[in-house]
Tab-separated table of C-alpha atoms in Angstrom:
chain	number	residue	atom	x	y	z
P	188	PRO	CA	0.000	0.000	0.000
P	189	TYR	CA	1.059	3.571	-0.701
P	190	PRO	CA	-0.774	5.977	1.649
P	191	CYS	CA	-0.875	9.632	0.673
P	192	THR	CA	-2.251	12.784	2.198
P	193	SER	CA	-4.461	15.460	0.731
P	194	THR	CA	-2.330	18.205	2.262
P	195	THR	CA	0.614	17.297	0.072
P	196	LEU	CA	-1.277	16.589	-3.118
P	197	GLY	CA	-4.072	19.120	-3.032
P	198	ALA	CA	-6.641	16.297	-3.222
P	199	PRO	CA	-10.072	16.433	-1.568
P	200	ALA	CA	-10.036	15.960	2.193
P	201	ALA	CA	-11.947	12.678	1.860
P	202	ALA	CA	-8.938	11.226	0.058
P	203	ALA	CA	-6.599	11.819	2.992
P	204	ARG	CA	-7.095	8.298	4.312
P	205	GLU	CA	-7.107	6.676	0.892
P	206	GLU	CA	-4.177	4.467	-0.058
P	207	LEU	CA	-2.225	4.958	-3.255
P	208	HIS	CA	-2.507	1.386	-4.417
P	209	PRO	CA	-2.234	0.209	-8.048
P	210	LEU	CA	-5.560	0.323	-9.876
P	211	ALA	CA	-6.558	-2.539	-12.131
P	212	GLY	CA	-9.068	-2.730	-14.953
P	213	GLN	CA	-9.818	-5.254	-17.658
P	214	PRO	CA	-6.434	-6.191	-19.178
P	215	VAL	CA	-6.203	-6.392	-22.956
P	216	GLU	CA	-3.124	-7.368	-24.970
P	217	VAL	CA	-2.814	-5.936	-28.470
P	218	THR	CA	-0.123	-7.400	-30.722
P	219	VAL	CA	0.953	-4.900	-33.359
P	220	ASP	CA	2.454	-5.466	-36.796
P	221	ASP	CA	6.120	-5.774	-35.715
P	222	GLY	CA	5.323	-8.249	-32.941
P	223	ALA	CA	5.352	-5.933	-29.920
P	224	ARG	CA	2.675	-6.864	-27.394
P	225	LEU	CA	1.031	-3.790	-25.903
P	226	HIS	CA	-0.699	-3.922	-22.539
P	227	VAL	CA	-3.932	-1.948	-22.225
P	228	GLU	CA	-6.155	-1.435	-19.182
P	229	VAL	CA	-9.856	-0.789	-19.806
P	230	ASP	CA	-12.158	0.487	-17.051
P	231	PRO	CA	-15.824	0.084	-18.038
P	232	ALA	CA	-18.319	2.879	-17.450
P	233	ASP	CA	-21.062	2.281	-14.900
P	234	THR	CA	-22.974	5.539	-15.111
P	235	ALA	CA	-21.957	7.127	-18.424
P	236	PRO	CA	-24.881	8.201	-20.610
P	237	ALA	CA	-25.344	6.772	-24.093
P	238	GLY	CA	-22.910	8.318	-26.532
P	239	ALA	CA	-20.369	9.270	-23.867
P	240	PRO	CA	-16.782	9.155	-25.159
P	241	SER	CA	-14.096	6.663	-24.296
P	242	VAL	CA	-11.416	8.625	-22.456
P	243	VAL	CA	-7.936	7.544	-23.535
P	244	LEU	CA	-5.142	8.347	-21.050
P	245	VAL	CA	-1.684	8.052	-22.626
P	246	HIS	CA	1.312	8.190	-20.289
P	247	GLY	CA	4.735	9.738	-20.791
P	248	TYR	CA	8.348	8.652	-21.303
P	249	GLY	CA	9.640	6.180	-18.761
P	250	LEU	CA	6.264	5.884	-16.999
P	251	SER	CA	3.258	3.570	-17.148
P	252	ALA	CA	-0.525	3.743	-16.895
P	253	ASP	CA	-0.071	4.260	-13.131
P	254	ALA	CA	0.962	7.861	-13.896
P	255	TRP	CA	-2.774	8.618	-14.250
P	256	HIS	CA	-3.618	7.098	-10.848
P	257	PHE	CA	-5.523	10.075	-9.430
P	258	GLN	CA	-7.329	11.010	-12.633
P	259	ARG	CA	-8.297	7.391	-13.166
P	260	LEU	CA	-9.590	7.182	-9.620
P	261	ALA	CA	-11.719	10.295	-10.138
P	262	LEU	CA	-13.139	9.354	-13.564
P	263	ARG	CA	-13.533	5.579	-13.412
P	264	GLY	CA	-17.120	4.386	-13.507
P	265	ARG	CA	-18.254	7.720	-14.961
P	266	TYR	CA	-16.518	7.186	-18.306
P	267	ARG	CA	-15.076	4.238	-20.156
P	268	LEU	CA	-11.334	4.634	-19.627
P	269	VAL	CA	-8.648	3.238	-21.921
P	270	LEU	CA	-5.063	3.256	-20.590
P	271	PRO	CA	-2.459	1.910	-23.046
P	272	GLU	CA	1.189	1.422	-22.151
P	273	HIS	CA	3.821	2.337	-24.740
P	274	ARG	CA	6.083	-0.401	-26.065
P	275	GLY	CA	8.819	-1.173	-23.553
P	276	HIS	CA	6.916	0.580	-20.758
P	277	GLY	CA	4.915	-0.962	-17.932
P	278	ARG	CA	3.681	-4.398	-18.997
P	279	SER	CA	4.183	-3.900	-22.748
P	280	THR	CA	7.030	-5.649	-24.538
P	281	ARG	CA	9.786	-3.671	-26.200
P	282	GLY	CA	9.462	-5.088	-29.710
P	283	PRO	CA	12.433	-5.060	-32.094
P	284	ALA	CA	15.463	-3.297	-30.619
P	285	GLY	CA	16.556	-0.035	-32.193
P	286	PRO	CA	15.475	3.589	-32.493
P	287	VAL	CA	11.752	4.230	-32.023
P	288	ALA	CA	10.150	7.327	-33.543
P	289	VAL	CA	7.056	9.053	-32.197
P	290	ALA	CA	5.387	7.984	-35.459
P	291	ARG	CA	5.787	4.355	-34.396
P	292	LEU	CA	4.096	5.068	-31.073
P	293	ALA	CA	1.268	6.863	-32.882
P	294	ASP	CA	0.765	3.825	-35.108
P	295	ASP	CA	0.729	1.653	-31.967
P	296	LEU	CA	-1.912	3.874	-30.377
P	297	GLY	CA	-4.027	3.736	-33.515
P	298	LEU	CA	-3.919	-0.067	-33.520
P	299	VAL	CA	-4.824	-0.147	-29.829
P	300	LEU	CA	-7.863	2.058	-30.458
P	301	ASP	CA	-8.871	-0.079	-33.438
P	302	ALA	CA	-8.874	-3.068	-31.070
P	303	VAL	CA	-10.472	-1.697	-27.898
P	304	ALA	CA	-12.447	1.364	-29.078
P	305	PRO	CA	-13.329	0.675	-32.728
P	306	THR	CA	-16.452	2.849	-32.677
P	307	GLY	CA	-17.856	5.817	-30.802
P	308	PRO	CA	-16.465	9.175	-29.745
P	309	LEU	CA	-13.051	9.609	-28.149
P	310	VAL	CA	-11.381	12.082	-25.810
P	311	LEU	CA	-7.593	11.832	-26.033
P	312	VAL	CA	-5.448	12.832	-23.045
P	313	GLY	CA	-1.659	12.666	-23.214
P	314	HIS	CA	1.180	13.558	-20.869
P	315	SER	CA	4.645	14.381	-22.232
P	316	LEU	CA	5.505	11.605	-24.745
P	317	GLY	CA	1.823	10.630	-24.643
P	318	GLY	CA	0.863	14.117	-25.807
P	319	MET	CA	3.424	13.935	-28.619
P	320	THR	CA	1.971	10.575	-29.635
P	321	ILE	CA	-1.550	12.026	-29.761
P	322	MET	CA	-0.386	14.960	-31.874
P	323	GLU	CA	1.252	12.582	-34.345
P	324	LEU	CA	-1.841	10.374	-34.356
P	325	ALA	CA	-3.905	13.382	-35.452
P	326	VAL	CA	-1.855	13.526	-38.659
P	327	ARG	CA	-1.503	9.812	-39.329
P	328	ARG	CA	-5.043	8.701	-38.527
P	329	PRO	CA	-7.613	11.274	-39.718
P	330	ASP	CA	-10.324	8.638	-39.251
P	331	LEU	CA	-9.635	8.579	-35.513
P	332	LEU	CA	-9.311	12.366	-35.385
P	333	GLU	CA	-12.797	12.628	-36.875
P	334	ARG	CA	-14.143	10.656	-33.888
P	335	THR	CA	-12.173	12.742	-31.378
P	336	ARG	CA	-14.387	15.133	-29.427
P	337	ALA	CA	-11.662	16.766	-27.318
P	338	VAL	CA	-7.921	16.623	-26.637
P	339	ALA	CA	-5.864	17.352	-23.517
P	340	LEU	CA	-2.104	17.862	-23.787
P	341	VAL	CA	-0.351	17.870	-20.417
P	342	ALA	CA	3.269	18.975	-19.846
P	343	THR	CA	4.286	18.232	-23.404
P	344	SER	CA	5.944	19.782	-26.456
P	345	SER	CA	5.374	19.988	-30.188
P	346	GLY	CA	9.096	20.327	-30.948
P	347	GLY	CA	12.244	22.325	-30.316
P	348	LEU	CA	13.509	20.176	-27.457
P	349	ALA	CA	16.974	19.788	-29.002
P	350	ALA	CA	17.766	23.355	-27.951
P	351	PHE	CA	16.643	22.884	-24.334
P	352	ASP	CA	19.090	22.446	-21.442
P	353	HIS	CA	16.844	20.363	-19.110
P	354	GLY	CA	17.541	22.683	-16.204
P	355	LEU	CA	21.322	22.427	-16.625
P	356	PRO	CA	22.548	25.628	-18.311
P	357	LEU	CA	25.563	25.135	-20.614
P	358	LEU	CA	25.698	21.400	-19.882
P	359	GLY	CA	22.189	20.120	-20.550
P	360	ARG	CA	22.343	19.736	-24.343
P	361	HIS	CA	25.805	18.155	-24.177
P	362	LEU	CA	24.638	15.702	-21.528
P	363	VAL	CA	21.692	14.616	-23.662
P	364	ARG	CA	23.981	13.954	-26.639
P	365	TRP	CA	26.423	12.125	-24.376
P	366	ALA	CA	23.592	10.026	-22.920
P	367	GLU	CA	22.376	9.078	-26.393
P	368	GLN	CA	25.853	7.933	-27.418
P	369	ALA	CA	26.522	6.125	-24.140
P	370	LEU	CA	23.205	4.291	-24.219
P	371	GLN	CA	23.750	3.205	-27.803
P	372	ARG	CA	27.256	1.916	-27.036
P	373	THR	CA	26.146	-0.015	-23.963
P	374	ALA	CA	22.866	-1.434	-25.277
P	375	GLU	CA	24.444	-4.887	-25.511
P	376	ARG	CA	25.445	-4.632	-21.826
P	377	ALA	CA	21.987	-3.637	-20.591
P	378	ASP	CA	22.040	-6.355	-17.913
P	379	VAL	CA	25.079	-4.714	-16.268
P	380	LEU	CA	23.425	-1.303	-16.345
P	381	GLU	CA	20.197	-2.650	-14.881
P	382	ARG	CA	22.104	-4.158	-11.929
P	383	GLY	CA	23.757	-0.794	-11.381
P	384	ARG	CA	20.387	0.930	-11.386
P	385	ARG	CA	19.097	-1.444	-8.716
P	386	LEU	CA	22.114	-0.783	-6.521
P	387	GLY	CA	21.578	2.958	-6.913
P	388	ALA	CA	17.797	2.875	-6.394
P	389	GLU	CA	17.809	5.448	-3.590
P	390	VAL	CA	19.915	7.885	-5.612
P	391	GLU	CA	17.684	7.313	-8.633
P	392	GLN	CA	14.607	8.125	-6.554
P	393	ARG	CA	16.159	11.436	-5.493
P	394	LEU	CA	17.005	12.316	-9.096
P	395	VAL	CA	13.496	11.386	-10.238
P	396	ALA	CA	12.018	13.671	-7.574
P	397	HIS	CA	14.290	16.552	-8.655
P	398	TRP	CA	13.301	16.360	-12.322
P	399	SER	CA	9.633	15.478	-11.738
P	400	PHE	CA	8.342	17.725	-8.942
P	401	ALA	CA	8.715	21.385	-7.993
P	402	SER	CA	6.977	21.289	-4.616
P	403	PRO	CA	6.951	18.808	-1.723
P	404	VAL	CA	5.066	15.576	-2.426
P	405	SER	CA	4.572	12.561	-0.219
P	406	PRO	CA	7.322	9.908	-0.176
P	407	GLU	CA	4.749	7.494	-1.571
P	408	VAL	CA	4.248	9.607	-4.690
P	409	GLU	CA	8.022	9.936	-5.074
P	410	ARG	CA	8.337	6.154	-4.864
P	411	LEU	CA	5.546	5.665	-7.403
P	412	ALA	CA	7.351	7.882	-9.914
P	413	ALA	CA	10.711	6.231	-9.226
P	414	ARG	CA	9.189	2.758	-9.477
P	415	MET	CA	7.659	3.483	-12.888
P	416	MET	CA	10.942	4.853	-14.214
P	417	ALA	CA	13.021	2.052	-12.717
P	418	GLY	CA	10.665	-0.405	-14.417
P	419	THR	CA	11.532	1.030	-17.840
P	420	SER	CA	14.536	-0.783	-19.287
P	421	VAL	CA	17.725	0.903	-20.387
P	422	GLY	CA	17.060	-0.470	-23.867
P	423	THR	CA	13.716	1.317	-24.075
P	424	ILE	CA	15.241	4.564	-22.808
P	425	ALA	CA	17.955	4.289	-25.482
P	426	ASP	CA	15.446	3.467	-28.227
P	427	LEU	CA	13.364	6.602	-27.618
P	428	LEU	CA	15.825	9.268	-26.478
P	429	PRO	CA	16.923	10.375	-29.986
P	430	ALA	CA	13.290	10.951	-31.029
P	431	PHE	CA	12.933	14.045	-28.851
P	432	GLY	CA	15.649	15.998	-30.638
P	433	THR	CA	13.948	15.652	-34.025
P	434	LEU	CA	10.359	16.112	-32.869
P	435	ASP	CA	8.212	18.446	-34.966
P	436	GLU	CA	4.432	18.250	-34.529
P	437	SER	CA	3.593	21.701	-35.897
P	438	GLU	CA	1.458	20.144	-38.650
P	439	ALA	CA	-0.544	18.252	-36.053
P	440	LEU	CA	-1.485	21.410	-34.178
P	441	THR	CA	-3.348	22.673	-37.216
P	442	ALA	CA	-5.205	19.365	-37.434
P	443	LEU	CA	-6.436	19.669	-33.839
P	444	ALA	CA	-8.373	22.876	-34.516
P	445	GLY	CA	-12.162	22.704	-34.412
P	446	ARG	CA	-12.569	20.786	-31.166
P	447	PRO	CA	-12.021	21.617	-27.483
P	448	VAL	CA	-8.327	21.460	-26.654
P	449	LEU	CA	-6.851	21.801	-23.168
P	450	VAL	CA	-3.149	22.573	-22.747
P	451	VAL	CA	-1.752	22.178	-19.222
P	452	ALA	CA	1.783	23.431	-18.614
P	453	ALA	CA	3.859	23.185	-15.443
P	454	GLU	CA	5.616	26.358	-14.306
P	455	ARG	CA	8.893	24.639	-13.334
P	456	ASP	CA	8.952	21.762	-15.800
P	457	LEU	CA	12.575	20.730	-16.419
P	458	MET	CA	11.685	18.256	-19.182
P	459	THR	CA	9.140	20.045	-21.394
P	460	PRO	CA	9.311	23.740	-20.475
P	461	ALA	CA	6.152	25.700	-19.799
P	462	ALA	CA	6.840	27.892	-22.841
P	463	HIS	CA	6.255	24.862	-25.057
P	464	GLY	CA	2.703	24.637	-23.738
P	465	ARG	CA	2.223	28.284	-24.631
P	466	THR	CA	3.420	27.514	-28.178
P	467	ILE	CA	0.911	24.688	-28.545
P	468	ALA	CA	-1.985	26.790	-27.245
P	469	ASP	CA	-1.109	29.678	-29.570
P	470	ALA	CA	-1.191	27.336	-32.562
P	471	VAL	CA	-4.644	25.876	-31.803
P	472	PRO	CA	-7.459	28.453	-32.064
P	473	GLY	CA	-9.671	28.454	-28.974
P	474	ALA	CA	-7.384	26.231	-26.914
P	475	GLU	CA	-7.584	26.560	-23.133
P	476	HIS	CA	-4.137	27.224	-21.696
P	477	VAL	CA	-3.539	26.546	-18.005
P	478	LEU	CA	-0.209	27.163	-16.287
P	479	VAL	CA	0.089	25.384	-12.936
P	480	ARG	CA	2.263	27.262	-10.456
P	481	GLN	CA	4.812	25.448	-8.297
P	482	SER	CA	4.654	22.343	-10.448
P	483	GLY	CA	7.131	20.086	-12.213
P	484	HIS	CA	6.877	17.662	-15.103
P	485	LEU	CA	4.646	15.131	-13.326
P	486	VAL	CA	1.967	17.745	-12.661
P	487	MET	CA	-0.861	15.158	-12.669
P	488	LEU	CA	0.767	13.418	-9.681
P	489	GLU	CA	2.058	16.542	-7.960
P	490	HIS	CA	-1.209	18.515	-8.125
P	491	PRO	CA	-3.825	15.948	-9.174
P	492	ALA	CA	-6.892	17.954	-8.186
P	493	VAL	CA	-5.882	20.794	-10.527
P	494	VAL	CA	-5.423	18.478	-13.517
P	495	THR	CA	-8.545	16.446	-12.775
P	496	SER	CA	-10.778	19.509	-12.462
P	497	ARG	CA	-9.565	20.837	-15.829
P	498	LEU	CA	-10.140	17.431	-17.452
P	499	GLU	CA	-13.678	17.324	-16.074
P	500	ARG	CA	-14.355	20.762	-17.518
P	501	LEU	CA	-12.960	19.604	-20.874
P	502	LEU	CA	-15.257	16.566	-20.804
P	503	ALA	CA	-18.204	18.863	-20.142
P	504	ARG	CA	-17.233	20.929	-23.175
P	505	ALA	CA	-16.912	17.774	-25.287
P	506	ALA	CA	-20.452	16.820	-24.290
P	507	GLY	CA	-21.771	20.247	-25.290
P	508	GLY	CA	-22.153	21.400	-21.689
P	509	ASP	CA	-21.327	24.703	-20.045
P	510	GLY	CA	-17.636	24.078	-19.387
P	511	ALA	CA	-16.497	27.039	-21.493
P	512	PRO	CA	-12.736	27.486	-21.965
P	513	ALA	CA	-11.153	29.788	-19.440
P	514	GLY	CA	-8.502	31.102	-21.819
P	515	ASP	CA	-5.122	31.819	-20.261
P	516	GLU	CA	-5.151	30.913	-16.615
P	517	VAL	CA	-2.487	30.606	-13.939
P	518	VAL	CA	-3.523	28.162	-11.255
P	519	LEU	CA	-2.182	28.018	-7.730
P	520	PRO	CA	-2.421	24.491	-6.304
P	521	LEU	CA	-4.570	24.052	-3.208
P	522	SER	CA	-1.675	24.052	-0.762
P	523	GLU	CA	-0.320	27.324	-2.173
P	524	ARG	CA	-3.778	28.921	-2.198
P	525	SER	CA	-4.124	27.989	1.475
P	526	ARG	CA	-0.795	29.599	2.305
P	527	ALA	CA	-1.755	32.720	0.346
P	528	ALA	CA	-5.107	32.908	2.149
P	529	ARG	CA	-3.415	32.578	5.540
P	530	ALA	CA	-0.898	35.292	4.613
P	531	ALA	CA	-3.698	37.602	3.465
P	532	ALA	CA	-5.631	36.960	6.670
P	533	ALA	CA	-2.536	37.711	8.754
P	534	THR	CA	-2.014	40.964	6.831
P	535	ARG	CA	-5.619	42.026	7.396
P	536	ALA	CA	-5.338	41.203	11.096
P	537	ALA	CA	-2.118	43.215	11.410
P	538	ARG	CA	-3.727	46.203	9.721
P	539	ALA	CA	-6.731	45.936	12.006
P	540	ARG	CA	-4.484	45.920	15.068
P	541	GLY	CA	-2.597	48.911	13.710
P	542	GLY	CA	-5.876	50.817	13.208
P	543	ARG	CA	-6.846	50.262	16.831
P	544	ARG	CA	-3.638	51.789	18.190
């Protein structure tokens, strides 16, 4: 069990005693054209009205379907949820070794949807690499785009990552190139590297926390993030790393126009900078752009209530409800709003005392 508290995560108070345990749905295995076996979790809808969309939650690089734990917990039963795991991630097999382009992941996602959601409306939600995959899918599978009622892109980028320093000025770009070369050279010795990762698990958890979160989170959430990343093989990391430097989804952004689009950016994201979210929102007319203060790359785990509430509003818009886009919005997570409210109250009290003197 992985207990967590609402004070750290900004979740509803009723969730304070809830344990962060793995969620399980109906497992489906989809074998794609090159032999990779992709694991998919499907949560059926208990109360969704006729014609409600299947909500597809696509995780990011080095993660698994568990990255959507809190959103899945909030939405399950109300919508049919589809949670695929990228090749080499979670319980999916790696497939043939070698470089993997985002286009390959988009083709995988299309085949998964053909298998588990062949008809009916869709809402596509992607974090980081998952968002890139959805953007590429919009170009490669216009038939699926036609069925898509809304899209959410969370802490992701449409391109230009080769010029980013990943929070390490002067060194970041060189380190990425060095990592690509080192991973390629040592792919045949992956077993040695995996043993080293296990020995350095505590250090890895600290590094994961540094690059994933910008505010304090519970140790359980830190361990969840570290566990997902430790479960992704060195081979998979090597296969995908070069794809980020050549990413260009500008064509896809044009294709997304004409439907509700939510762009969530994290203020202190060291992996896909907040400015990249701004770029995406500017390129999609009518997109809702939300910047989450005091948040890192794993914003849906760090401040789950913020992300979930925006997804629920997007789903209302997709259904033709009154969840109108808010336009540009900067959101303070619950814990920060509480601190700000306390500070404001203290200021008012001090002024009142001064007035009585």
